[in-house]
CSV table of C-alpha atoms and ligand atoms in Angstrom, one decimal:
chain,number,residue,atom,x,y,z
A,23,MET,CA,-141.9,-35.5,29.3
A,24,SER,CA,-140.2,-32.2,29.8
A,25,ILE,CA,-137.7,-32.0,32.7
A,26,THR,CA,-136.1,-28.7,33.6
A,27,LEU,CA,-132.8,-28.9,35.4
A,28,SER,CA,-131.0,-26.1,37.2
A,29,PRO,CA,-128.0,-24.7,35.3
A,30,ILE,CA,-125.7,-26.3,37.9
A,31,ILE,CA,-126.5,-29.6,39.5
A,32,ALA,CA,-125.5,-30.3,43.1
A,33,GLY,CA,-123.6,-33.6,43.3
A,34,ALA,CA,-124.2,-35.3,46.7
A,35,MET,CA,-121.3,-37.8,46.4
A,36,ASN,CA,-119.2,-36.0,48.9
A,37,TRP,CA,-121.9,-35.1,51.4
A,38,GLY,CA,-122.1,-38.3,53.3
A,39,VAL,CA,-119.6,-40.7,54.9
A,40,TRP,CA,-117.3,-40.6,51.9
A,41,GLN,CA,-116.2,-37.0,52.7
A,42,ALA,CA,-118.1,-34.2,54.5
A,43,ASN,CA,-120.1,-36.6,56.8
A,44,PHE,CA,-122.9,-34.0,57.3
A,45,THR,CA,-125.3,-34.5,60.1
A,46,THR,CA,-129.0,-34.5,59.0
A,47,ALA,CA,-129.3,-30.8,60.1
A,48,GLU,CA,-126.1,-29.8,58.2
A,49,MET,CA,-127.3,-31.7,55.0
A,50,ALA,CA,-130.7,-30.0,55.3
A,51,ARG,CA,-129.0,-26.6,55.5
A,52,MET,CA,-126.9,-27.5,52.5
A,53,ILE,CA,-130.0,-28.5,50.5
A,54,HIS,CA,-131.7,-25.2,51.5
A,55,SER,CA,-128.7,-23.2,50.6
A,56,CYS,CA,-128.5,-24.8,47.1
A,57,PHE,CA,-132.2,-24.3,46.6
A,58,ASP,CA,-132.2,-20.7,47.7
A,59,ASN,CA,-129.4,-20.0,45.2
A,60,GLY,CA,-131.3,-21.6,42.3
A,61,ILE,CA,-129.7,-25.0,42.4
A,62,THR,CA,-132.7,-27.3,42.4
A,63,THR,CA,-131.3,-30.5,40.8
A,64,PHE,CA,-129.5,-33.0,43.0
A,65,ASP,CA,-127.3,-35.8,41.7
A,66,HIS,CA,-127.1,-39.1,43.6
A,67,ALA,CA,-126.1,-42.7,43.0
A,68,ASP,CA,-127.1,-45.8,45.0
A,69,ILE,CA,-123.4,-46.5,45.8
A,70,TYR,CA,-122.5,-43.1,47.3
A,71,GLY,CA,-121.3,-43.4,50.9
A,72,GLY,CA,-121.3,-47.2,50.4
A,73,TYR,CA,-125.1,-47.3,49.8
A,74,THR,CA,-125.8,-44.8,52.7
A,75,THR,CA,-125.9,-41.2,51.3
A,76,GLU,CA,-129.3,-41.4,49.5
A,77,ALA,CA,-130.9,-42.3,52.9
A,78,GLU,CA,-129.1,-39.4,54.6
A,79,PHE,CA,-130.3,-37.1,52.0
A,80,GLY,CA,-133.8,-38.4,52.2
A,81,LYS,CA,-134.0,-37.7,55.9
A,82,ALA,CA,-132.5,-34.2,55.4
A,83,PHE,CA,-134.7,-33.3,52.5
A,84,THR,CA,-137.8,-34.2,54.5
A,85,GLN,CA,-136.5,-32.0,57.3
A,86,SER,CA,-135.8,-29.1,54.9
A,87,GLY,CA,-139.5,-28.6,54.3
A,88,ILE,CA,-139.0,-27.9,50.6
A,89,ALA,CA,-141.7,-29.3,48.4
A,90,ARG,CA,-140.7,-32.3,46.3
A,91,GLU,CA,-142.1,-30.8,43.1
A,92,LYS,CA,-139.7,-27.8,43.4
A,93,ILE,CA,-136.6,-30.0,43.0
A,94,GLN,CA,-135.3,-32.6,40.6
A,95,LEU,CA,-133.7,-35.9,41.8
A,96,ILE,CA,-131.2,-37.9,39.8
A,97,SER,CA,-129.9,-41.3,40.9
A,98,LYS,CA,-128.0,-44.1,39.3
A,99,CYS,CA,-128.0,-47.9,39.3
A,100,GLY,CA,-125.9,-50.7,38.0
A,101,ILE,CA,-122.7,-50.8,39.9
A,102,GLN,CA,-122.5,-53.6,42.4
A,103,HIS,CA,-119.8,-52.4,44.8
A,104,THR,CA,-117.9,-54.4,47.3
A,105,VAL,CA,-118.3,-51.6,49.8
A,106,GLY,CA,-121.2,-51.2,52.2
A,107,ASN,CA,-123.5,-53.9,53.5
A,108,ARG,CA,-123.9,-55.9,50.3
A,109,PRO,CA,-122.4,-59.4,50.0
A,110,THR,CA,-120.8,-58.6,46.7
A,111,LYS,CA,-117.3,-60.2,46.4
A,112,VAL,CA,-116.3,-58.9,43.0
A,113,LYS,CA,-117.1,-55.4,41.8
A,114,HIS,CA,-119.4,-55.7,38.8
A,115,TYR,CA,-122.3,-54.2,36.8
A,116,ASP,CA,-125.8,-55.6,36.8
A,117,TYR,CA,-128.3,-54.3,34.3
A,118,SER,CA,-130.8,-57.2,34.4
A,119,LYS,CA,-134.4,-56.0,34.4
A,120,GLU,CA,-134.9,-57.3,38.0
A,121,TYR,CA,-131.9,-55.6,39.3
A,122,ILE,CA,-132.7,-52.2,37.7
A,123,LEU,CA,-136.3,-52.4,39.2
A,124,TRP,CA,-135.0,-53.4,42.6
A,125,SER,CA,-132.3,-50.7,42.7
A,126,ALA,CA,-134.8,-48.0,41.6
A,127,GLU,CA,-137.2,-49.0,44.4
A,128,ASN,CA,-134.4,-48.8,46.9
A,129,SER,CA,-133.5,-45.3,45.7
A,130,LEU,CA,-137.1,-44.2,46.0
A,131,LYS,CA,-137.3,-45.6,49.6
A,132,PHE,CA,-134.0,-44.1,50.7
A,133,LEU,CA,-134.6,-40.7,49.1
A,134,GLN,CA,-138.1,-40.8,50.6
A,135,THR,CA,-139.8,-39.9,47.3
A,136,ASP,CA,-142.3,-41.5,45.0
A,137,HIS,CA,-140.3,-40.7,41.8
A,138,LEU,CA,-136.9,-40.0,40.4
A,139,ASP,CA,-136.7,-37.3,37.7
A,140,ILE,CA,-133.9,-39.2,36.0
A,141,LEU,CA,-132.5,-42.7,36.6
A,142,LEU,CA,-129.0,-43.2,35.1
A,143,LEU,CA,-127.2,-46.4,34.1
A,144,HIS,CA,-124.0,-45.6,36.0
A,145,ARG,CA,-121.4,-47.3,33.8
A,146,PRO,CA,-121.7,-49.3,30.6
A,147,SER,CA,-121.5,-53.1,31.0
A,148,PRO,CA,-120.3,-55.4,28.1
A,149,LEU,CA,-123.1,-57.7,29.2
A,150,MET,CA,-126.0,-55.2,29.2
A,151,GLN,CA,-129.0,-56.3,27.2
A,152,PRO,CA,-130.8,-53.2,25.7
A,153,ASP,CA,-134.2,-55.0,25.5
A,154,GLU,CA,-134.1,-55.7,29.2
A,155,ILE,CA,-133.0,-52.2,30.1
A,156,ALA,CA,-135.8,-50.8,27.9
A,157,GLU,CA,-138.4,-53.0,29.6
A,158,ALA,CA,-137.3,-51.9,33.0
A,159,ALA,CA,-137.4,-48.2,32.0
A,160,GLN,CA,-140.8,-48.6,30.4
A,161,LYS,CA,-142.2,-50.2,33.6
A,162,LEU,CA,-140.7,-47.6,35.8
A,163,LYS,CA,-142.1,-44.8,33.6
A,164,GLN,CA,-145.6,-46.4,33.4
A,165,GLU,CA,-145.7,-46.7,37.2
A,166,GLY,CA,-144.7,-43.0,37.5
A,167,LYS,CA,-141.5,-44.0,39.3
A,168,ILE,CA,-139.1,-42.3,36.9
A,169,LYS,CA,-139.7,-39.5,34.4
A,170,ALA,CA,-136.7,-40.3,32.2
A,171,LEU,CA,-133.8,-42.7,31.7
A,172,GLY,CA,-130.3,-41.5,31.1
A,173,VAL,CA,-126.8,-43.0,30.9
A,174,SER,CA,-123.5,-42.2,32.4
A,175,ASN,CA,-119.9,-42.7,31.1
A,176,PHE,CA,-121.4,-44.2,27.9
A,177,THR,CA,-119.7,-43.9,24.5
A,178,THR,CA,-121.8,-42.8,21.5
A,179,SER,CA,-122.2,-46.3,20.2
A,180,GLN,CA,-123.2,-47.6,23.7
A,181,THR,CA,-125.7,-44.7,23.9
A,182,GLU,CA,-127.0,-45.5,20.4
A,183,LEU,CA,-127.5,-49.1,21.4
A,184,ILE,CA,-129.8,-48.2,24.3
A,185,ARG,CA,-131.5,-45.5,22.3
A,186,SER,CA,-132.4,-48.0,19.6
A,187,ARG,CA,-134.8,-49.5,22.2
A,188,THR,CA,-135.8,-46.6,24.5
A,189,ASP,CA,-135.3,-42.9,24.9
A,190,VAL,CA,-132.1,-41.6,26.5
A,191,PHE,CA,-132.5,-38.2,28.2
A,192,CYS,CA,-128.8,-37.5,29.1
A,193,ASN,CA,-125.3,-38.8,29.4
A,194,GLN,CA,-123.3,-37.8,32.5
A,195,ILE,CA,-119.7,-37.9,31.6
A,196,GLU,CA,-116.4,-36.6,32.9
A,197,PHE,CA,-115.6,-33.2,31.3
A,198,SER,CA,-113.4,-30.3,32.4
A,199,ALA,CA,-110.5,-28.1,31.4
A,200,THR,CA,-108.3,-31.1,32.3
A,201,HIS,CA,-110.5,-33.8,30.8
A,202,LEU,CA,-111.2,-32.8,27.2
A,203,ASN,CA,-112.3,-36.1,25.5
A,204,PRO,CA,-116.0,-35.5,25.1
A,205,MET,CA,-115.4,-32.3,23.0
A,206,LEU,CA,-112.8,-34.0,20.9
A,207,ASP,CA,-114.1,-37.6,20.4
A,208,GLY,CA,-117.5,-36.8,18.9
A,209,SER,CA,-119.5,-37.4,22.1
A,210,PHE,CA,-120.8,-33.8,22.3
A,211,ASP,CA,-121.5,-33.6,18.6
A,212,TYR,CA,-123.5,-36.8,18.8
A,213,MET,CA,-125.5,-35.5,21.9
A,214,MET,CA,-126.2,-32.2,20.1
A,215,MET,CA,-127.5,-34.0,17.0
A,216,ASN,CA,-129.7,-36.4,19.0
A,217,ASN,CA,-131.0,-34.0,21.7
A,218,ILE,CA,-129.3,-35.8,24.6
A,219,LYS,CA,-128.4,-33.5,27.5
A,220,PRO,CA,-124.7,-33.7,28.5
A,221,MET,CA,-123.9,-33.5,32.3
A,222,ALA,CA,-120.3,-33.0,33.4
A,223,TRP,CA,-118.9,-34.7,36.5
A,224,SER,CA,-115.7,-33.5,38.1
A,225,PRO,CA,-116.4,-30.2,36.2
A,226,ILE,CA,-113.5,-28.3,37.8
A,227,GLY,CA,-111.1,-31.0,36.8
A,228,SER,CA,-107.9,-32.0,38.6
A,229,ILE,CA,-106.3,-28.5,38.9
A,230,PHE,CA,-106.7,-28.3,42.7
A,231,LYS,CA,-106.3,-32.1,43.2
A,232,GLU,CA,-103.1,-32.8,41.4
A,233,HIS,CA,-99.8,-30.9,41.6
A,234,ASN,CA,-98.4,-31.4,38.1
A,235,ASP,CA,-97.2,-29.2,35.2
A,236,GLN,CA,-100.7,-29.0,33.8
A,237,SER,CA,-102.2,-27.7,37.0
A,238,HIS,CA,-99.3,-25.3,37.4
A,239,ARG,CA,-99.8,-23.9,33.8
A,240,LEU,CA,-103.6,-23.5,34.3
A,241,LYS,CA,-103.2,-21.9,37.7
A,242,LEU,CA,-100.9,-19.2,36.2
A,243,LEU,CA,-103.5,-18.5,33.5
A,244,LEU,CA,-106.4,-18.6,35.9
A,245,ALA,CA,-104.7,-16.0,38.2
A,246,GLU,CA,-104.8,-13.6,35.2
A,247,LEU,CA,-108.4,-14.5,34.4
A,248,VAL,CA,-109.5,-14.1,38.0
A,249,ALA,CA,-108.2,-10.6,38.0
A,250,LYS,CA,-109.7,-9.8,34.6
A,251,TYR,CA,-113.2,-11.2,35.2
A,252,GLY,CA,-113.5,-10.5,39.0
A,253,VAL,CA,-114.6,-14.1,39.8
A,254,THR,CA,-112.9,-17.1,41.4
A,255,ALA,CA,-111.0,-19.8,39.5
A,256,ASP,CA,-113.7,-22.4,39.9
A,257,VAL,CA,-116.3,-20.0,38.4
A,258,ILE,CA,-114.1,-19.5,35.3
A,259,LEU,CA,-113.6,-23.3,35.0
A,260,LEU,CA,-117.4,-23.9,35.1
A,261,ALA,CA,-118.1,-21.1,32.7
A,262,TRP,CA,-115.5,-22.7,30.3
A,263,ILE,CA,-117.4,-25.9,30.1
A,264,MET,CA,-120.8,-24.2,30.0
A,265,GLN,CA,-119.7,-22.2,27.0
A,266,HIS,CA,-119.7,-25.4,24.8
A,267,PRO,CA,-122.7,-25.3,22.5
A,268,ALA,CA,-123.8,-28.7,23.6
A,269,GLY,CA,-125.3,-27.0,26.7
A,270,VAL,CA,-123.3,-28.9,29.3
A,271,VAL,CA,-124.7,-28.9,32.8
A,272,PRO,CA,-121.9,-29.2,35.4
A,273,VAL,CA,-122.4,-31.5,38.4
A,274,SER,CA,-120.5,-29.7,41.1
A,275,GLY,CA,-119.2,-31.8,43.9
A,276,SER,CA,-118.7,-29.1,46.5
A,277,ALA,CA,-119.7,-29.6,50.1
A,278,SER,CA,-119.6,-25.9,50.9
A,279,PRO,CA,-122.8,-23.8,50.7
A,280,GLU,CA,-120.7,-20.6,50.0
A,281,ARG,CA,-118.9,-22.4,47.1
A,282,PHE,CA,-122.2,-23.3,45.5
A,283,LYS,CA,-123.6,-19.8,45.8
A,284,ASN,CA,-120.4,-18.4,44.3
A,285,GLN,CA,-120.3,-21.0,41.5
A,286,MET,CA,-123.7,-19.8,40.2
A,287,LYS,CA,-121.9,-16.7,38.9
A,288,ALA,CA,-120.7,-19.0,36.1
A,289,VAL,CA,-124.2,-19.1,34.6
A,290,ASN,CA,-123.8,-15.4,33.4
A,291,LEU,CA,-120.1,-15.4,32.7
A,292,LYS,CA,-119.1,-15.5,29.0
A,293,LEU,CA,-115.3,-15.8,28.4
A,294,GLU,CA,-113.8,-14.0,25.5
A,295,LEU,CA,-113.0,-16.3,22.6
A,296,GLU,CA,-109.2,-16.1,23.1
A,297,ASP,CA,-109.5,-16.7,26.8
A,298,TRP,CA,-111.5,-19.8,26.1
A,299,PHE,CA,-108.8,-21.1,23.8
A,300,ALA,CA,-106.1,-20.0,26.2
A,301,ILE,CA,-107.5,-22.5,28.8
A,302,TRP,CA,-107.4,-25.3,26.2
A,303,THR,CA,-103.9,-24.3,25.3
A,304,GLU,CA,-102.6,-24.3,28.8
A,305,SER,CA,-104.4,-27.6,29.5
A,306,ILE,CA,-102.4,-29.4,26.7
A,307,GLY,CA,-99.3,-27.3,27.1
A,308,ASN,CA,-99.2,-26.4,23.4
A,309,LYS,CA,-101.0,-24.4,20.7
A,310,VAL,CA,-104.3,-26.0,19.8
A,311,PRO,CA,-104.0,-28.3,16.8
D,265,LIG,N1,-121.4,-40.4,36.9
D,265,LIG,C1,-120.2,-40.7,37.4
D,265,LIG,O1,-119.6,-41.7,37.1
D,265,LIG,C2,-119.7,-39.7,38.4
D,265,LIG,C3,-118.3,-39.9,38.9
D,265,LIG,C4,-117.8,-39.0,39.8
D,265,LIG,C5,-118.7,-37.9,40.3
D,265,LIG,N2,-120.0,-37.9,39.9
D,265,LIG,C6,-120.9,-36.8,40.3
D,265,LIG,O2,-120.2,-35.5,40.1
D,265,LIG,C7,-120.2,-34.8,41.3
D,265,LIG,C8,-119.0,-33.9,41.3
D,265,LIG,O3,-117.8,-34.6,41.2
D,265,LIG,P1,-116.5,-34.1,41.9
D,265,LIG,O4,-116.6,-34.0,43.3
D,265,LIG,O5,-115.3,-34.8,41.3
D,265,LIG,O6,-116.5,-32.6,41.3
D,265,LIG,P2,-115.8,-31.2,41.4
D,265,LIG,O7,-116.8,-30.1,41.6
D,265,LIG,O8,-114.9,-31.1,40.1
D,265,LIG,O9,-114.8,-31.3,42.6
D,265,LIG,C9,-115.3,-31.0,43.9
D,265,LIG,C10,-114.2,-30.9,44.9
D,265,LIG,O10,-113.3,-29.8,44.5
D,265,LIG,C11,-113.2,-29.0,45.6
D,265,LIG,N3,-113.1,-27.6,45.1
D,265,LIG,C12,-114.0,-26.8,44.4
D,265,LIG,N4,-113.5,-25.6,44.2
D,265,LIG,C13,-112.3,-25.6,44.7
D,265,LIG,C14,-111.3,-24.6,44.7
D,265,LIG,N5,-111.5,-23.3,44.1
D,265,LIG,N6,-110.2,-24.8,45.3
D,265,LIG,C15,-110.0,-26.0,45.9
D,265,LIG,N7,-110.9,-27.0,45.9
D,265,LIG,C16,-112.0,-26.8,45.3
D,265,LIG,C17,-114.4,-29.1,46.4
D,265,LIG,O11,-114.2,-28.7,47.8
D,265,LIG,P3,-115.3,-28.0,48.7
D,265,LIG,O12,-116.1,-29.1,49.2
D,265,LIG,O13,-114.5,-27.3,49.7
D,265,LIG,O14,-116.0,-27.0,47.8
D,265,LIG,C18,-114.7,-30.6,46.3
D,265,LIG,O15,-113.9,-31.4,47.2
D,265,LIG,C19,-120.3,-35.8,42.4
D,265,LIG,O16,-120.8,-35.2,43.6
D,265,LIG,C20,-121.2,-36.8,41.8
D,265,LIG,O17,-122.6,-36.4,42.0
D,265,LIG,C21,-120.5,-38.7,38.9
């Protein structure tokens, strides 16, 4: 099954009550703006907005008038949060076959669609049973309810465990100029060798969120690179992760249509080799090893 994703994915985590709190009309405009600028893949999770954002998006997408087959929908399952209207007392993960099937059905209902392009297992659980997960994925695929199964925040061995029973399309992990692990711990090498698509969450990192020495060093360098390349700092940070040969697809968390439009400039930006390494250098505050 071939799935074509847009070069940047729009993450909807911040669009609902957790941050932007868009009205249905505002969210429909946001979806349209992404779509008009070539961002056709939208990332969700059942938990976003305390189990409310998928439904907000579903209403807005229906209002947008865009045809379902023109976009790709990702959602996630497995985290049982203590937020929202569930009776959960202790945050935990559930990857039983029944729960995966139930959660996927909820996502379809809330998003007002008949299928998800990709269903992700949101976080690995020590108790997950790969056979049960494979059975659930097979059933959902056979019924046309998902096109592919992926994982999120999985190590290579955890991914390999699931892959020993069923196909794994992608791994959505944290990766940015301030979170370097996947390019250093073998995760990307493994994904390249096994044709697993890497998606990067929090792709611009903590530079604008945390006021520490690392942010300060990177901001000084970024000011030079902004002048040199004639694009904004977030565009440089996205281009930096997209330059990795694993073919990383950023999942951008903006709630601003203008920011998304601007960020698409990263698709055609190639940083000079020394500039790419300068970002790594300022991130760690030292020469690269
Ligand atoms: N799989 C997982 O476990 C997992 C975990 C976390 C997130 N995610 C997914 O990843 C997506 C992105 O995560 P994220 O929100 O952490 O990503 P992010 O794109 O790294 O950060 C987005 C935030 O940075 C702000 N921002 C962007 N450019 C900026 C700039 N130049 N100056 C100052 N602020 C700037 C945005 O503000 P504006 O709104 O003003 O643009 C927004 O609040 C989520 O929506 C979700 O879909 C997945």
